Structure formats: C-alpha cells, structure tokens
Amino acid sequence: MACAADFILFNAKLLTSDPTACAVAIQGSQIISVGSDPEIFNLLGKSTEIVDCKGNLLLPGFVDSHCHVLGMASTFTGVNCSPNTVHSTGSLIGAIKQRADKTPHGEWVKAFGYDEASLDKLEHPTRRDLDEATIHHPVRLDHRSGHATVLNTKGLEIAGILPDTPDPVGGVIDRDHISGQPTGILYELNGFLRDVIGDTKSDEEFKRGVQRLNQHLMGNGITSITDAGYTNGLRRWKTFEELREANVLSCRVAMMVGEEQLQEMEGMGLHWGSGDSYLRIGHAKLMLTMTTGSLIPHYDDLVERIIRVHTAGFPIAIHAVEEAAVSNAVNALLASLAVQSRNSQTSFNLTHNDATYMPIPRNRIEHCSECPPSLLENIKRSGLVISTQPGFLYWNGDKYIESVDQDLLSYLYPISELSKFGIPLSFSSDSPVIPPDPWCGIYSAVTGLSKDGKSVTASGDVMRRQGITLEEALKAYSYGGAFAEGTEGFKGHIRAGQLADIILIQTNPMDSDPKDWLETEALLTMIGGKIVWEKLV
C-alpha cells in the first residue's frame, strides 16, 4: 500500500496532458502523485490535510528569475518617488522633506523610484534639489532602473565624493561642466556606495521591509527568486542566510555572485550550486554596459572574463540591454566556448546540442531588451537562456511608444521571435525597477499591450508583432525560471517527484479576457509542501 499523503489538493483545474488530472498528493516537501480525485484519494490517511480547490487553477509556483531583493525590501520602507507618485521636482522634494521632518537629524533619508522622464524638467534631480528637502540628513535617491543614484551634499560628504574624486571603474560621477563640482548624480556606483557608506538601514527597518516584501511575493504566487546583484558576495550571502534563519523570507533564493567576488566565495568553499533547495549559489554576474559611452568591458576583455568564470566552474549571466551589448555578449560567449572546447579548460562538462557545444548549466543574458532578428541565430547557437522582462512593456510601454525610434520598437523585447526560434526564455521583473507582479508581464507577453492598452509592438508603419500563448507565458514564469537556474530537475512543474511549490489562483485565465488576468490573485501559495499564504474568500 502506498504511503499516505500529508496534503491532498483536489477538485482543481490542472494544465496537464491528462484531461482527468484534477488532484495532487504531497508528502513532505514533494509531489508524490497527480491524477483524478478518486486516484489521489487512495492516498488519504488519518492525518492527511485536504484542500478543496473548488475548480480553480493549480499552477507551479512563479519563479522571478531576475530581481533585487534588498532593493525591493527598501521600497516598503523608503520614500516612494515613482512616476505614479511624483510628477515634478517640486513634489519629489516635498515627499523627501516630509520624511526628513520625521527623521532624527543625521540619519539617512532614503527614497526610490524616480524617473527623470516623468518629472516636469525632464532632468535628473541634483544634490541642490535634495538639499532643498533637508541639509540636516544625508539623502539617497535611487533611480527606478537601479543604475543611477542621487546624493545630497551631506550624502556626498559621507561618501567622500569630492571634486577630485576619480570615477570608479565602470561608473561615472556626474560633474558640473563649468565648476567641475559633483552634481550628486552617480551612475553605476551601487557597489562603490556600498563599500564607502555601508548599510544605511536599521536592523528593525530592514526586517520590516523584508517582511512586507515577503507578504507581497507570497500573495503574488512567487515561490522562487534569483537575486541578480552584480556586487553580490560573501556579505550578501550571509544576509540571505540570516533572513532564512529568522524565517522572514519564505521563497527560495538563488543568489548570483558578482564576477569580482568569485574569489572570496571560493575562499569560503562556495561554488555554483552550493547551498540547498532554499538558498543556493547561482550564476556569476557580469555587467556589460554603455554608461561611459562605449561598451565596458571591451570585447577581448569580455572573452577573457567569460573563460575565467567558466574555469572557476560557474555559468555566467551577462547584463546586456542595448543591441550592441547583446551582440557583443553573444559573440564573446561563442568565442570563449570555442577556446574552452579546444583547450578543455572549462571545469564542467560540455555536451553536444544542435551542433553546438553548450556548457551545463546554461549561460544567460539578462534583459536582452534590444534584439533584432539578425542576432537570433547566434543566440540559438550559443545555447543561452534569455532572462527578460515583458512587464517593462506593460509599465513602460507608453513611454516607449513616445520616445523609441520606430525601427528599434520593432525589435524591443521580441518575446515571440525568441520563442519561435526555440530560444529558452525565463521571465522576471527586475524589481524594484517595476513591481514584481507576474501577471503584468504575462499580459504584455501575450497581448503586446501597455498599461493603457496601447500596442507597444506596433507603431506607425511598424507591423504589430504576434505575442506568445498564455501557456508559453506561464511556462516562462515557472519552468523557464527553473531552467535558467539549472534547477528544472526538481521544480517548475506539477508532477510526481518535483518540489511541492504550488499556487492556486482564483480564476481560470484560459477562459477569461486578458484584462482580467491583471486582477488575478493567489488564493493559496505552497512552498515545499507548506502553506505560506492563504487568502480567505
């Protein structure tokens, strides 16, 4: 006789090839059986808990394959300066001043989410603007993209940024073109600021932000995330360990490691895949940016860095947004794989796939925002997974329509083209750049529509591109994320042997208008066979 289940979820709708399947049995942390109600009730025991799903849809838990956990947590305690909240430099100053008036002198005031394109001056605020809010507090204001920060005068002093401070490698200290004084605007300096300023949140504030974030993630059915910080190292790893031990962050975490932090991780015996199913070391993260006006790192250096990362036993995740960056990333990866194949330098196996040598686990490109058809063949040959953010089409689509050249618009976030070419996709939010709400991304991946219902993939003479199917979008937000992590062997599906990371959603999106998807909520979220979120209805 089969062992009794700990949990049985029955009377559900499942997206499986078996039309009779409507129930799931769970034992411990794993799914042990999927089938019809009568079949699964054969596993009922005296202590089995049962959940009547009432015909609602059971899905594998969502995997947000690229986000920034501590940045997300900060949005629940900082000053919200996003375009939905502030529309002028004056209102931004007012919001920060209001918080400063309630904050003891000398303590940091932190704000987030501004977008200069949504402000009346169409310019970044400067230290002078933030000084109008307060001169008694250091102020840090983070751009919604995460790639720019503004400090007030007191903040610059604490950071030690003076007129003669040189630009850190890969970053830019913006300066007045006449006086040479720092304007307070800093580009790509998150790692630098972390080192010179340290933590600016109290333990209580930090814990409160993470707790609120956790509730938000669970309520949206996000059971796994990848923290994609490019400066992640041993200190961030220890922070995640502390969060797990304190039981304030329920979801599974794969932590990318900054390429420059690999040595310190290896020194502690931490490598790709170290950890367990709840907290593990993920890909090595490398930034390929055009912040200074040209690509950094340059092509030859990029090839060498990829080889160095692979030799250390890590797959690589390359931040590449612009077309030139995506092209360089793909070509450098192909060149590095050719060198490693000849020299047998890579420390993990190479397997033959479609006449291409592809490392296992898979390399990734993060974002791939601008991707013309000419790049698809090489992306396919490289064996890359694309971790992209269709939610940007939803939240930023109207701005794209107004400001992006029509030729570029035709291949901006080409989700359907990538999918049709057989290139593996994982979906993510890049939160806190946009909210970590999967259904916004699913909606735009399928419809191509923005928040205001405009077609982002068609403008003027540009022919509207076809979206992917709802099933494909759901797969990219579950199995696709596991595949990108290299964990698809034990999560991403509702099937026997997989981890019981399951969500129950209230409506059946297969039968509803896409607009209704935006109101979808999780009724129940389960991670490892434990209910971590339940909405009373």
CSV table of N, CA and C in Angstrom, one decimal, residues 30-100:
chain,number,residue,atom,x,y,z
A,30,GLN,N,7.6,17.1,-1.3
A,30,GLN,CA,7.5,16.7,-2.7
A,30,GLN,C,6.1,16.3,-3.1
A,31,ILE,N,5.8,16.5,-4.4
A,31,ILE,CA,4.6,15.9,-5.0
A,31,ILE,C,4.8,14.4,-5.2
A,32,ILE,N,3.9,13.6,-4.8
A,32,ILE,CA,4.1,12.2,-4.9
A,32,ILE,C,3.2,11.6,-6.0
A,33,SER,N,2.1,12.3,-6.3
A,33,SER,CA,1.2,11.8,-7.3
A,33,SER,C,0.3,12.9,-7.9
A,34,VAL,N,-0.1,12.8,-9.1
A,34,VAL,CA,-1.0,13.7,-9.8
A,34,VAL,C,-2.0,12.8,-10.6
A,35,GLY,N,-3.3,13.1,-10.4
A,35,GLY,CA,-4.3,12.2,-11.1
A,35,GLY,C,-5.7,12.7,-10.8
A,36,SER,N,-6.6,11.8,-11.0
A,36,SER,CA,-8.0,12.2,-10.8
A,36,SER,C,-8.3,12.2,-9.3
A,37,ASP,N,-9.4,12.8,-8.9
A,37,ASP,CA,-9.8,12.8,-7.5
A,37,ASP,C,-9.8,11.4,-6.9
A,38,PRO,N,-10.5,10.4,-7.5
A,38,PRO,CA,-10.6,9.1,-6.9
A,38,PRO,C,-9.2,8.5,-6.8
A,39,GLU,N,-8.3,8.7,-7.8
A,39,GLU,CA,-7.0,8.1,-7.7
A,39,GLU,C,-6.2,8.7,-6.5
A,40,ILE,N,-6.3,10.0,-6.4
A,40,ILE,CA,-5.5,10.7,-5.4
A,40,ILE,C,-6.0,10.4,-4.0
A,41,PHE,N,-7.4,10.2,-3.9
A,41,PHE,CA,-7.9,9.9,-2.5
A,41,PHE,C,-7.6,8.5,-2.0
A,42,ASN,N,-7.0,7.7,-2.9
A,42,ASN,CA,-6.5,6.4,-2.4
A,42,ASN,C,-5.3,6.6,-1.5
A,43,LEU,N,-4.7,7.8,-1.5
A,43,LEU,CA,-3.6,8.2,-0.7
A,43,LEU,C,-4.0,8.9,0.6
A,44,LEU,N,-5.3,9.0,0.8
A,44,LEU,CA,-5.8,9.6,2.0
A,44,LEU,C,-5.4,8.8,3.3
A,45,GLY,N,-4.9,9.5,4.3
A,45,GLY,CA,-4.6,8.8,5.6
A,45,GLY,C,-5.3,9.6,6.7
A,46,LYS,N,-5.1,9.1,7.9
A,46,LYS,CA,-5.8,9.7,9.0
A,46,LYS,C,-5.4,11.1,9.3
A,47,SER,N,-4.2,11.5,9.0
A,47,SER,CA,-3.7,12.8,9.3
A,47,SER,C,-3.6,13.7,8.0
A,48,THR,N,-4.1,13.2,6.9
A,48,THR,CA,-3.9,13.9,5.7
A,48,THR,C,-4.8,15.2,5.7
A,49,GLU,N,-4.2,16.3,5.4
A,49,GLU,CA,-5.0,17.5,5.2
A,49,GLU,C,-5.4,17.6,3.8
A,50,ILE,N,-6.7,18.0,3.6
A,50,ILE,CA,-7.2,18.1,2.3
A,50,ILE,C,-7.7,19.6,2.0
A,51,VAL,N,-7.5,20.0,0.7
A,51,VAL,CA,-7.9,21.3,0.3
A,51,VAL,C,-8.8,21.2,-0.9
A,52,ASP,N,-10.0,21.7,-0.8
A,52,ASP,CA,-10.9,21.7,-2.0
A,52,ASP,C,-10.6,23.0,-2.8
A,53,CYS,N,-10.1,22.7,-4.0
A,53,CYS,CA,-9.7,23.9,-4.8
A,53,CYS,C,-10.9,24.5,-5.6
A,54,LYS,N,-12.1,23.9,-5.5
A,54,LYS,CA,-13.3,24.5,-6.0
A,54,LYS,C,-13.2,24.9,-7.5
A,55,GLY,N,-12.5,24.1,-8.2
A,55,GLY,CA,-12.4,24.3,-9.7
A,55,GLY,C,-11.4,25.3,-10.1
A,56,ASN,N,-10.7,25.9,-9.2
A,56,ASN,CA,-9.7,26.9,-9.5
A,56,ASN,C,-8.5,26.3,-10.1
A,57,LEU,N,-7.6,27.1,-10.6
A,57,LEU,CA,-6.4,26.6,-11.4
A,57,LEU,C,-5.2,26.5,-10.5
A,58,LEU,N,-4.6,25.3,-10.5
A,58,LEU,CA,-3.4,25.0,-9.8
A,58,LEU,C,-2.2,25.2,-10.8
A,59,LEU,N,-1.2,25.9,-10.4
A,59,LEU,CA,0.0,26.2,-11.2
A,59,LEU,C,1.2,25.9,-10.4
A,60,PRO,N,2.4,25.6,-11.1
A,60,PRO,CA,3.6,25.6,-10.4
A,60,PRO,C,3.9,27.0,-9.9
A,61,GLY,N,4.6,27.2,-8.8
A,61,GLY,CA,4.9,28.5,-8.3
A,61,GLY,C,5.7,29.3,-9.3
A,62,PHE,N,5.4,30.6,-9.3
A,62,PHE,CA,6.2,31.5,-10.2
A,62,PHE,C,7.6,31.6,-9.7
A,63,VAL,N,8.5,31.8,-10.7
A,63,VAL,CA,9.9,32.0,-10.5
A,63,VAL,C,10.3,33.3,-11.1
A,64,ASP,N,10.6,34.3,-10.3
A,64,ASP,CA,11.1,35.6,-10.8
A,64,ASP,C,12.6,35.5,-10.9
A,65,SER,N,13.1,35.3,-12.2
A,65,SER,CA,14.5,34.9,-12.4
A,65,SER,C,15.5,36.0,-12.4
A,66,HIS,N,15.0,37.3,-12.2
A,66,HIS,CA,15.9,38.4,-12.1
A,66,HIS,C,15.3,39.5,-11.3
A,67,CYS,N,15.7,39.7,-10.1
A,67,CYS,CA,15.2,40.8,-9.2
A,67,CYS,C,16.3,41.1,-8.2
A,68,HIS,N,16.0,42.1,-7.4
A,68,HIS,CA,17.0,42.6,-6.5
A,68,HIS,C,16.3,42.7,-5.1
A,69,VAL,N,16.5,41.7,-4.3
A,69,VAL,CA,15.7,41.5,-3.1
A,69,VAL,C,15.8,42.7,-2.1
A,70,LEU,N,17.0,43.1,-1.8
A,70,LEU,CA,17.1,44.2,-0.8
A,70,LEU,C,16.6,45.5,-1.3
A,71,GLY,N,16.8,45.7,-2.6
A,71,GLY,CA,16.2,46.9,-3.2
A,71,GLY,C,14.6,46.9,-3.1
A,72,MET,N,14.1,45.7,-3.4
A,72,MET,CA,12.6,45.5,-3.2
A,72,MET,C,12.2,45.8,-1.8
A,73,ALA,N,12.9,45.3,-0.8
A,73,ALA,CA,12.5,45.5,0.6
A,73,ALA,C,12.6,46.9,0.9
A,74,SER,N,13.5,47.7,0.3
A,74,SER,CA,13.6,49.1,0.6
A,74,SER,C,12.4,49.9,0.2
A,75,THR,N,11.8,49.4,-0.9
A,75,THR,CA,10.6,50.1,-1.4
A,75,THR,C,9.4,50.1,-0.4
A,76,PHE,N,9.5,49.2,0.6
A,76,PHE,CA,8.4,49.1,1.5
A,76,PHE,C,8.6,50.0,2.8
A,77,THR,N,9.8,50.6,2.8
A,77,THR,CA,10.1,51.5,4.0
A,77,THR,C,10.6,52.9,3.5
A,78,GLY,N,11.1,53.0,2.3
A,78,GLY,CA,11.6,54.3,1.8
A,78,GLY,C,10.6,55.2,1.3
A,79,VAL,N,11.0,56.4,0.8
A,79,VAL,CA,10.1,57.4,0.2
A,79,VAL,C,9.8,57.0,-1.2
A,80,ASN,N,8.6,56.8,-1.6
A,80,ASN,CA,8.2,56.4,-2.9
A,80,ASN,C,8.2,57.6,-3.8
A,81,CYS,N,9.1,57.7,-4.8
A,81,CYS,CA,9.2,58.8,-5.7
A,81,CYS,C,9.0,58.3,-7.1
A,82,SER,N,8.2,57.3,-7.3
A,82,SER,CA,8.0,56.7,-8.6
A,82,SER,C,7.0,57.6,-9.4
A,83,PRO,N,7.0,57.4,-10.7
A,83,PRO,CA,6.1,58.3,-11.6
A,83,PRO,C,4.6,58.2,-11.2
A,84,ASN,N,4.2,57.2,-10.5
A,84,ASN,CA,2.8,57.1,-10.1
A,84,ASN,C,2.6,58.0,-8.9
A,85,THR,N,3.7,58.5,-8.3
A,85,THR,CA,3.5,59.3,-7.0
A,85,THR,C,4.0,60.7,-7.2
A,86,VAL,N,5.1,60.9,-7.9
A,86,VAL,CA,5.6,62.3,-8.0
A,86,VAL,C,5.7,62.6,-9.5
A,87,HIS,N,5.4,63.9,-9.9
A,87,HIS,CA,5.4,64.2,-11.3
A,87,HIS,C,6.2,65.5,-11.6
A,88,SER,N,6.8,66.0,-10.5
A,88,SER,CA,7.6,67.2,-10.7
A,88,SER,C,8.8,67.2,-9.7
A,89,THR,N,9.8,67.9,-9.9
A,89,THR,CA,10.9,68.0,-9.0
A,89,THR,C,10.4,68.6,-7.7
A,90,GLY,N,9.5,69.5,-7.7
A,90,GLY,CA,8.9,70.1,-6.5
A,90,GLY,C,8.2,69.1,-5.6
A,91,SER,N,7.4,68.2,-6.3
A,91,SER,CA,6.7,67.2,-5.5
A,91,SER,C,7.7,66.2,-4.9
A,92,LEU,N,8.7,65.9,-5.7
A,92,LEU,CA,9.7,65.0,-5.2
A,92,LEU,C,10.4,65.5,-4.0
A,93,ILE,N,10.8,66.8,-4.0
A,93,ILE,CA,11.5,67.5,-2.9
A,93,ILE,C,10.5,67.5,-1.7
A,94,GLY,N,9.2,67.7,-2.0
A,94,GLY,CA,8.2,67.8,-0.9
A,94,GLY,C,8.1,66.4,-0.2
A,95,ALA,N,8.1,65.3,-1.0
A,95,ALA,CA,8.0,64.0,-0.4
A,95,ALA,C,9.1,63.6,0.5
A,96,ILE,N,10.4,64.0,0.0
A,96,ILE,CA,11.5,63.7,0.8
A,96,ILE,C,11.6,64.6,2.1
A,97,LYS,N,11.2,65.9,1.9
A,97,LYS,CA,11.2,66.8,3.1
A,97,LYS,C,10.2,66.3,4.2
A,98,GLN,N,9.1,65.7,3.7
A,98,GLN,CA,8.1,65.2,4.7
A,98,GLN,C,8.7,64.1,5.5
A,99,ARG,N,9.4,63.2,4.9
A,99,ARG,CA,10.0,62.1,5.6
A,99,ARG,C,11.2,62.7,6.5
A,100,ALA,N,11.9,63.6,6.0
A,100,ALA,CA,13.0,64.2,6.8
A,100,ALA,C,12.5,64.8,8.0
